[in-house]
CSV table of C-alpha atoms and ligand atoms in Angstrom, one decimal:
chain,number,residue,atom,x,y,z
A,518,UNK,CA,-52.3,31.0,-15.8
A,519,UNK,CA,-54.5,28.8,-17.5
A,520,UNK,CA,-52.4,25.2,-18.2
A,521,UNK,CA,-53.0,24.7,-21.9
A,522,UNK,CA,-51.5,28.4,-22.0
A,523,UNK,CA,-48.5,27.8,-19.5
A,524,UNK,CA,-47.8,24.6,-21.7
A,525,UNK,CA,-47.8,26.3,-25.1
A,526,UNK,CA,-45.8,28.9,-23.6
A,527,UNK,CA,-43.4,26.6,-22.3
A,528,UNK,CA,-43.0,24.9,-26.0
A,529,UNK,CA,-42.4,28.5,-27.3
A,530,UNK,CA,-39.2,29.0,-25.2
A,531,UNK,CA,-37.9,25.5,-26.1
A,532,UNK,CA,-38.6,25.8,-29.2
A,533,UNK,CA,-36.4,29.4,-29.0
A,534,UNK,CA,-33.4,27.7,-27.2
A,535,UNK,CA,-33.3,25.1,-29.9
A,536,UNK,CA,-33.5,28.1,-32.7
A,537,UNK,CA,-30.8,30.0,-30.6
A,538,UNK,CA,-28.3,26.6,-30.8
A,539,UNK,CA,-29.2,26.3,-34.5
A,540,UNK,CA,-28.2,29.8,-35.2
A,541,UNK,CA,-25.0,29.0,-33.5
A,542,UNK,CA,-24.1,26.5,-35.7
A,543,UNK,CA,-24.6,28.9,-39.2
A,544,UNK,CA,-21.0,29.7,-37.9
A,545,UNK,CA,-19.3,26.4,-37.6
A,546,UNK,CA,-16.2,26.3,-39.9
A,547,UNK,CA,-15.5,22.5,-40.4
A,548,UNK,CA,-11.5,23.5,-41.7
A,549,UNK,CA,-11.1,25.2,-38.2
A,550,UNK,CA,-12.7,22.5,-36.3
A,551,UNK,CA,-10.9,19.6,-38.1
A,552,UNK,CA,-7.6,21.8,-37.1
A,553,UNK,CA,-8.6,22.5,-33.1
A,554,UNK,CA,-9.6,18.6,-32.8
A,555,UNK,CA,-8.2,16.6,-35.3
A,556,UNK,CA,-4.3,17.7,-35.4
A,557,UNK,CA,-1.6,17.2,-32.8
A,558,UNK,CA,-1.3,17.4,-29.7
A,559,UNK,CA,-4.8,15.5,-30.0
A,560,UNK,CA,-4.0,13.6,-32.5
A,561,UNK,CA,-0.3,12.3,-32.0
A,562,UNK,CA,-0.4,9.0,-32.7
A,563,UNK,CA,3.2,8.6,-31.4
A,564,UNK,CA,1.6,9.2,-27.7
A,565,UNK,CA,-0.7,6.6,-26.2
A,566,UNK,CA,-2.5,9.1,-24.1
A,567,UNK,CA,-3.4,11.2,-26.9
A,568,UNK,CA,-7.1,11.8,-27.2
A,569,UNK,CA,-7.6,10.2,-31.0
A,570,UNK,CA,-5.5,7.3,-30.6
A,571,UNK,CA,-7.8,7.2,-27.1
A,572,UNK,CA,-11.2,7.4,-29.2
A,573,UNK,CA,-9.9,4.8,-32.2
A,574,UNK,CA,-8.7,2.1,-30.0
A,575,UNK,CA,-12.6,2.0,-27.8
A,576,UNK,CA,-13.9,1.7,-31.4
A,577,UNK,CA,-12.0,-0.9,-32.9
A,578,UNK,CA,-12.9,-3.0,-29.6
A,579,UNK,CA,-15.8,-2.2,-29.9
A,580,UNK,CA,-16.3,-3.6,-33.4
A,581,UNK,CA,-14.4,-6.8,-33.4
A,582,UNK,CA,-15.4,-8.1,-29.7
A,583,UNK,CA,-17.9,-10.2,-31.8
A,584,UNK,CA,-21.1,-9.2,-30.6
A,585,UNK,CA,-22.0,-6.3,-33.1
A,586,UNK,CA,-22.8,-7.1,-36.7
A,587,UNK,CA,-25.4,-6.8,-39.3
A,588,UNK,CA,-25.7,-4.5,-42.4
A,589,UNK,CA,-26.4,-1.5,-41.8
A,590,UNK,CA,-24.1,1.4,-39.8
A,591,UNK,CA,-25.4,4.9,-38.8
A,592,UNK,CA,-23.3,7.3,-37.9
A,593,UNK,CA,-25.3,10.3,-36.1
A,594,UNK,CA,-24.0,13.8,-36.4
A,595,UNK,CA,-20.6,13.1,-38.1
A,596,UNK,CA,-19.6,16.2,-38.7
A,597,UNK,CA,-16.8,16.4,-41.3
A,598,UNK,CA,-15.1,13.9,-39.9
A,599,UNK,CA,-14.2,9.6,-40.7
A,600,UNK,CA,-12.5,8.5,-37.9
A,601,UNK,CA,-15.3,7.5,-35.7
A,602,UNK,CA,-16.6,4.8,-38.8
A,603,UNK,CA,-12.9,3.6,-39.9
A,604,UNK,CA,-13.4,0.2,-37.7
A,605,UNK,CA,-16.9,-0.2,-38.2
A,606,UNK,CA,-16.6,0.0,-42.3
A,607,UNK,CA,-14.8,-3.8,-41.9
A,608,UNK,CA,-18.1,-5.2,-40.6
A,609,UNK,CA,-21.2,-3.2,-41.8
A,610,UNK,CA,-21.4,-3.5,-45.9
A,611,UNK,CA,-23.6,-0.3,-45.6
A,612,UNK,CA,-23.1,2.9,-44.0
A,613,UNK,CA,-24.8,6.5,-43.6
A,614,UNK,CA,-23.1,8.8,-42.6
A,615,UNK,CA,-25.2,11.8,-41.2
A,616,UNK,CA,-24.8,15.5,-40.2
A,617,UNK,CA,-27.4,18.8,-39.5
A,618,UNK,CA,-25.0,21.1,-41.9
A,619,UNK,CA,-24.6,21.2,-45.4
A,620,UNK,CA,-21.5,22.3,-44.8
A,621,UNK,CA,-20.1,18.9,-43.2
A,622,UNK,CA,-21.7,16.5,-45.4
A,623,UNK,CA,-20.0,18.8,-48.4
A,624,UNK,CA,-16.5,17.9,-46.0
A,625,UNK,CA,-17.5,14.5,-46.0
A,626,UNK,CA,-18.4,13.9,-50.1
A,627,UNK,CA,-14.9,15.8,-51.0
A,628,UNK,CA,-13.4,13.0,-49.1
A,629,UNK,CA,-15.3,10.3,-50.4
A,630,UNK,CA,-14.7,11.8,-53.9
A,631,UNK,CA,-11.2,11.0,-53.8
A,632,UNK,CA,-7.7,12.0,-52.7
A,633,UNK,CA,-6.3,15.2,-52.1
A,634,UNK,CA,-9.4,16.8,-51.9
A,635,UNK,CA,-10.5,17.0,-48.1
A,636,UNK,CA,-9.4,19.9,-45.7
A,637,UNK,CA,-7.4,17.2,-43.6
A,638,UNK,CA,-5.1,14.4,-44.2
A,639,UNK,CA,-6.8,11.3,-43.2
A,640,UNK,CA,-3.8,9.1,-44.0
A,641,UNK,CA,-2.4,8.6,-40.6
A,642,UNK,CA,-5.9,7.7,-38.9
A,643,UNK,CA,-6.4,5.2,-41.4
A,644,UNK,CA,-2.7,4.3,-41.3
A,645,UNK,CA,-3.3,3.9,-37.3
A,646,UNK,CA,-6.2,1.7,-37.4
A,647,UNK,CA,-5.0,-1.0,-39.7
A,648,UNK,CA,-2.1,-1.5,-37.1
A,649,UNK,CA,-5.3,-1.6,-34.4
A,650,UNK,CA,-6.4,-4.5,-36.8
A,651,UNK,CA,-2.8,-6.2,-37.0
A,652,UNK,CA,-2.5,-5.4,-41.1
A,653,UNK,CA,0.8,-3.3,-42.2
A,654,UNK,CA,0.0,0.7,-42.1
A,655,UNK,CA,0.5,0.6,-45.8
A,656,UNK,CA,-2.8,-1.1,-46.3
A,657,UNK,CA,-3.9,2.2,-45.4
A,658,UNK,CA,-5.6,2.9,-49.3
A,659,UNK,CA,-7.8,-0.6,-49.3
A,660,UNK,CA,-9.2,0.7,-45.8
A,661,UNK,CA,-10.2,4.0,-47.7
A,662,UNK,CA,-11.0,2.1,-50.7
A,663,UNK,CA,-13.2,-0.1,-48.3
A,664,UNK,CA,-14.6,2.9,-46.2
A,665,UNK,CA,-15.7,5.0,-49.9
A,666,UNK,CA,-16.9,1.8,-51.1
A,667,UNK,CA,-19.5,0.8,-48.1
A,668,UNK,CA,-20.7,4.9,-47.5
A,669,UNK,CA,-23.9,4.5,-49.3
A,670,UNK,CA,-25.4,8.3,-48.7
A,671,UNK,CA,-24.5,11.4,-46.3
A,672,UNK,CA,-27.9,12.2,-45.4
A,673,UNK,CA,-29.6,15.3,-43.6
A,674,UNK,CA,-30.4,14.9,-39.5
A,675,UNK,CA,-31.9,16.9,-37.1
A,676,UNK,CA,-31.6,14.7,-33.7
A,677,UNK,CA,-34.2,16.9,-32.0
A,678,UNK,CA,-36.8,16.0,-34.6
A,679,UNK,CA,-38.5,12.8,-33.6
A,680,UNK,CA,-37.7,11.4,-37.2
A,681,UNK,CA,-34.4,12.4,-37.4
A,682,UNK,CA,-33.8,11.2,-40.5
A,683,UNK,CA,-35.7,12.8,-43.1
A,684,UNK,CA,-35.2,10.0,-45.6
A,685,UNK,CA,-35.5,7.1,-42.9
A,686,UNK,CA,-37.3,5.2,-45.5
A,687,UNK,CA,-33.2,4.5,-47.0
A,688,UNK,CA,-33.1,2.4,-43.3
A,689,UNK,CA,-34.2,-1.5,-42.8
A,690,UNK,CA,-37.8,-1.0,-41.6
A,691,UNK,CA,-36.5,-2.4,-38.5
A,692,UNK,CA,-34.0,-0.1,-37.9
A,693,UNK,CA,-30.1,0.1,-38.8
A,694,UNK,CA,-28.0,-2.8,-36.8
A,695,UNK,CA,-25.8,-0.4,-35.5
A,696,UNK,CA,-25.2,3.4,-34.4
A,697,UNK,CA,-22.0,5.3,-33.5
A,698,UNK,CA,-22.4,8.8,-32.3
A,699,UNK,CA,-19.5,10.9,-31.6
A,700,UNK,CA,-19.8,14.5,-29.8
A,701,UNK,CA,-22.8,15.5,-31.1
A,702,UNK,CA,-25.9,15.0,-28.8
A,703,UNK,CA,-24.2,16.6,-25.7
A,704,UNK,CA,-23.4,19.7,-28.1
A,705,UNK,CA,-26.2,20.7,-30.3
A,706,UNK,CA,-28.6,20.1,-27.0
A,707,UNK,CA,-29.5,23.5,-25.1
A,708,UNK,CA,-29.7,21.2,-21.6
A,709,UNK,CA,-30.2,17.8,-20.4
A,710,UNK,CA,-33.7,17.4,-20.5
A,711,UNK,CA,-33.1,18.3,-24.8
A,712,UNK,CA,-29.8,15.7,-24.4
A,713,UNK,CA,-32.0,12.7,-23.2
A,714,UNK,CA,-34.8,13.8,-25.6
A,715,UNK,CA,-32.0,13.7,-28.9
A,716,UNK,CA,-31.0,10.5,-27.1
A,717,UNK,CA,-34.4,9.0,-27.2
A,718,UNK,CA,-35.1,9.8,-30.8
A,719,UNK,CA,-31.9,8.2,-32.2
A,720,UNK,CA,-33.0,5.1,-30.4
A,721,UNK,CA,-35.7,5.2,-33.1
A,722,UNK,CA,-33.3,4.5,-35.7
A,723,UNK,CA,-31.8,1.3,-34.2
A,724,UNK,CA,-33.2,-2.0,-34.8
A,725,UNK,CA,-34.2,-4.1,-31.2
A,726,UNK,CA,-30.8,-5.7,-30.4
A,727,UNK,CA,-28.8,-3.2,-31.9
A,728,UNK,CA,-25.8,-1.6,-30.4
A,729,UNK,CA,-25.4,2.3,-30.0
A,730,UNK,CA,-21.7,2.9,-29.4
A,731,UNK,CA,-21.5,6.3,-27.8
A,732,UNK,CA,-18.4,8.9,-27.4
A,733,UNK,CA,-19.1,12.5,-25.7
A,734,UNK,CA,-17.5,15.1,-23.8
A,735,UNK,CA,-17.4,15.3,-20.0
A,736,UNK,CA,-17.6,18.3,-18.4
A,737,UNK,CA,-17.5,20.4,-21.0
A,738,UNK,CA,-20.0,23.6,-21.5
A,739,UNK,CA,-18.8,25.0,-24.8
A,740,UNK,CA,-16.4,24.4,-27.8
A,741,UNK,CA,-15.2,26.5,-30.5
A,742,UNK,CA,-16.9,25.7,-33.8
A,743,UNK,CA,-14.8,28.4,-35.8
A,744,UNK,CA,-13.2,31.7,-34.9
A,745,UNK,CA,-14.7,33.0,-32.6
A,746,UNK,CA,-18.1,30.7,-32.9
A,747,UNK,CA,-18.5,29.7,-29.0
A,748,UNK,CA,-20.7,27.0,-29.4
A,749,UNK,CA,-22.8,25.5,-25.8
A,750,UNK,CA,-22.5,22.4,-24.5
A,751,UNK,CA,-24.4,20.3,-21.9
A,752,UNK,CA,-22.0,19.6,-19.2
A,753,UNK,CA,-22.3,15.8,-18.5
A,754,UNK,CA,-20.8,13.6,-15.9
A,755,UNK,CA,-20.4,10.0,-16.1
A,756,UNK,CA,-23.9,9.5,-13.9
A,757,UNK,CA,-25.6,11.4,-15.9
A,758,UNK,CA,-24.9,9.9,-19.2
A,759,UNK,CA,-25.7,6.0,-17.5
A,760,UNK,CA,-28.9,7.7,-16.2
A,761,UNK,CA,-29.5,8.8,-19.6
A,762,UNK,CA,-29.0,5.2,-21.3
A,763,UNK,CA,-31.1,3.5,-18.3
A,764,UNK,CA,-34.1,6.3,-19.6
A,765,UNK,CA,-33.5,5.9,-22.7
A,766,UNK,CA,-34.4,1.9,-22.0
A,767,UNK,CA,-30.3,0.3,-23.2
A,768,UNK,CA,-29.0,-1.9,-21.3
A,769,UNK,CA,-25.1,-0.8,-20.8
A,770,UNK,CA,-22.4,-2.8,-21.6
A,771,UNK,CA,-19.5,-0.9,-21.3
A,772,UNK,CA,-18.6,2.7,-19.8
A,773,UNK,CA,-15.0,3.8,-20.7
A,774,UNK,CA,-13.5,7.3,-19.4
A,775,UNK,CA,-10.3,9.9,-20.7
A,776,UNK,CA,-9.0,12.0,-18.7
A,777,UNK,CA,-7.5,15.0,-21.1
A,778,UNK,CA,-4.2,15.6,-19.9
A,779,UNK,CA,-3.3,19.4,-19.1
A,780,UNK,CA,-1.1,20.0,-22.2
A,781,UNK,CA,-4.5,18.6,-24.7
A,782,UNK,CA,-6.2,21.6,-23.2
A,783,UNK,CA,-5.5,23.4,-25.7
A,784,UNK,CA,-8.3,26.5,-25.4
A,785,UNK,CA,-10.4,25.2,-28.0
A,786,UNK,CA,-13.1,24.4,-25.5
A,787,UNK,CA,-13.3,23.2,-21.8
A,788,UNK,CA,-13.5,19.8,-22.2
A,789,UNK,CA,-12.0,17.9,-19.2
A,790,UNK,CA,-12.7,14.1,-20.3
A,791,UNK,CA,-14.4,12.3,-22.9
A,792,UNK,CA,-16.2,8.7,-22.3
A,793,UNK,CA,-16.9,6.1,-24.6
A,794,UNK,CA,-20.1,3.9,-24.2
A,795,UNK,CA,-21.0,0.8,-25.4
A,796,UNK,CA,-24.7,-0.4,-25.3
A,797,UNK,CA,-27.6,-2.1,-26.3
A,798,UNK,CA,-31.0,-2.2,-27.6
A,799,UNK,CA,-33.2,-4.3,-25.8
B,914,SAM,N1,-18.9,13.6,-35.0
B,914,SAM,C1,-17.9,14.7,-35.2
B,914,SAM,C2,-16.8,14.5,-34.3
B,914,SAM,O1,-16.7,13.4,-33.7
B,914,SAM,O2,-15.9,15.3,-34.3
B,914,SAM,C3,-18.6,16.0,-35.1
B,914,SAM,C4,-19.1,16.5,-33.8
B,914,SAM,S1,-19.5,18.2,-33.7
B,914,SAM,C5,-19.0,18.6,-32.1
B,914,SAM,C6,-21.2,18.2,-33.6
B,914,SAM,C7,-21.9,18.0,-34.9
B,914,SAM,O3,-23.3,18.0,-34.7
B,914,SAM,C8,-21.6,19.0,-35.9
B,914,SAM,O4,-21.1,18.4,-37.1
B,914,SAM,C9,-23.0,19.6,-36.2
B,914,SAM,O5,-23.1,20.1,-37.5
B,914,SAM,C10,-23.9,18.5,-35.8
B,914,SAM,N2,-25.3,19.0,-35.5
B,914,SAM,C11,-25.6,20.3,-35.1
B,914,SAM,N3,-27.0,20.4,-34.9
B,914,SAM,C12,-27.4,19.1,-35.0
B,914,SAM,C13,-28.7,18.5,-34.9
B,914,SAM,N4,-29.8,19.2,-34.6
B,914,SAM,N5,-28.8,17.2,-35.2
B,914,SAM,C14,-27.8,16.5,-35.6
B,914,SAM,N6,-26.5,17.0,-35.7
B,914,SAM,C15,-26.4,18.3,-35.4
């Protein structure tokens, strides 16, 4: 076969495995998700080894070790959830929050639009945090007074696009200071080669010197996105992801791992650990 043709043909079928994970994610049901992921046993924060308290306490060290700063916070693929920007709202006066589906960024205004309006009780995350920071839990309300006041926008992404951002433009021309990503490359890529790809094009968002603070799943080759909405996901290893960074041209600070004890397996996906990475921009 001629190699022009092979190559275009080749671009056809990726281009159909990333329509095929797209059309997955029509059924995504952010009320079910927030209730498979974000509800005990995985969030109990009376237990220590309980996969959100896990998550929160990499990303309040992460924030306040000193070395990340600036203005401007993206957060990539947040789905309709706030935990994964409730340190990093303290030290970033701006913030975007980002997701593919309308869907999550409708989640994610009900919230910012006020109280008693989103499909989950953020209370005890933010509640959990301010201990993290060493203020009483009952400054709870000026943390979400804080966190509506810095969200600037909840923009549109597409992490396989190149641009991911269709209004980029809203960004410092160098890039934001800072991004946090939580379990979104590893599951809206069809394989690895798409995984490092999404990784490379978020890079393109972050200023030279900027941090990327990472959390995925390990292990894991589906979740469930809804009832009954099996969503694929690139099983990654803790090699893999490093390899990944090293491509990708960050230089890796830090590498934590979670192991998900048996009784947070809870059939909502196969997930076995989750890791947490923390890395920079050259
Ligand atoms: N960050 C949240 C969390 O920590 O729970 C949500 C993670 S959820 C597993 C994956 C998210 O990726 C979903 O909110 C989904 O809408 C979003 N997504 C799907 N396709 C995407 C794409 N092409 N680009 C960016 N985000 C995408």
């Amino acid at each position: 076969m001629d190699r022009d043709v092979k190559k275009e043909k080749e671009g056809n079928e990726r281009e159909k495995d990333i329509e095929a994970m797209v059309a997955c994610y029509q059924g995504f049901d952010p009320v079910a998700y927030l209730q498979y992921n974000y509800t005990p046993p995985r969030a109990d924060f009376d237990r220590p080894d309980s996969i959100v308290p896990w998550k929160l306490g990499c990303l309040h060290r992460a924030f306040t070790e000193g070395d990340v700063g600036g203005k401007v916070l993206v957060d990539v693929g947040s789905g309709p959830t706030i935990y994964q920007v409730l340190s990093g709202c303290e030290v970033f006066d701006t913030l975007f929050l980002t997701d593919f589906l309308e869907v999550n960024r409708q989640e994610l205004r009900r919230w910012l639009g006020g109280e008693g309006c989103s499909s989950l009780d953020w209370t005890p995350y933010l509640q959990h945090v301010c201990k993290l920071e060493g203020r009483s839990p009952s400054a709870w309300s000026e943390k979400a007074a804080r966190l509506r006041s810095v969200v600037s926008d909840i923009l549109p992404i597409d992490v396989h696009r190149s641009s991911p951002l269709q209004s980029s433009a809203k960004l410092p021309g160098a890039g934001a200071d800072c991004l946090v990503s939580c379990f979104c490359l590893e599951s809206v890529s069809p394989d690895l080669t798409f995984f490092n790809r999404a990784l490379g094009h978020i890079g393109g968002l972050l200023r030279p010197g900027g941090h990327l603070l990472l959390i995925g799943a390990l292990g894991e080759s589906y979740y469930m996105g809804g009832r009954g909405v099996r969503i694929p996901v690139v099983p990654l290893d803790e090699a893999q992801v490093c390899a990944s960074l090293k491509a990708c041209g960050y230089t890796l600070v830090r590498l934590e791992v979670y192991t998900l004890p048996q009784d947070m397996r809870v059939g909502v996906d196969d997930v076995t650990g989750v890791f947490f990475v923390k890395a920079r921009k050259p």
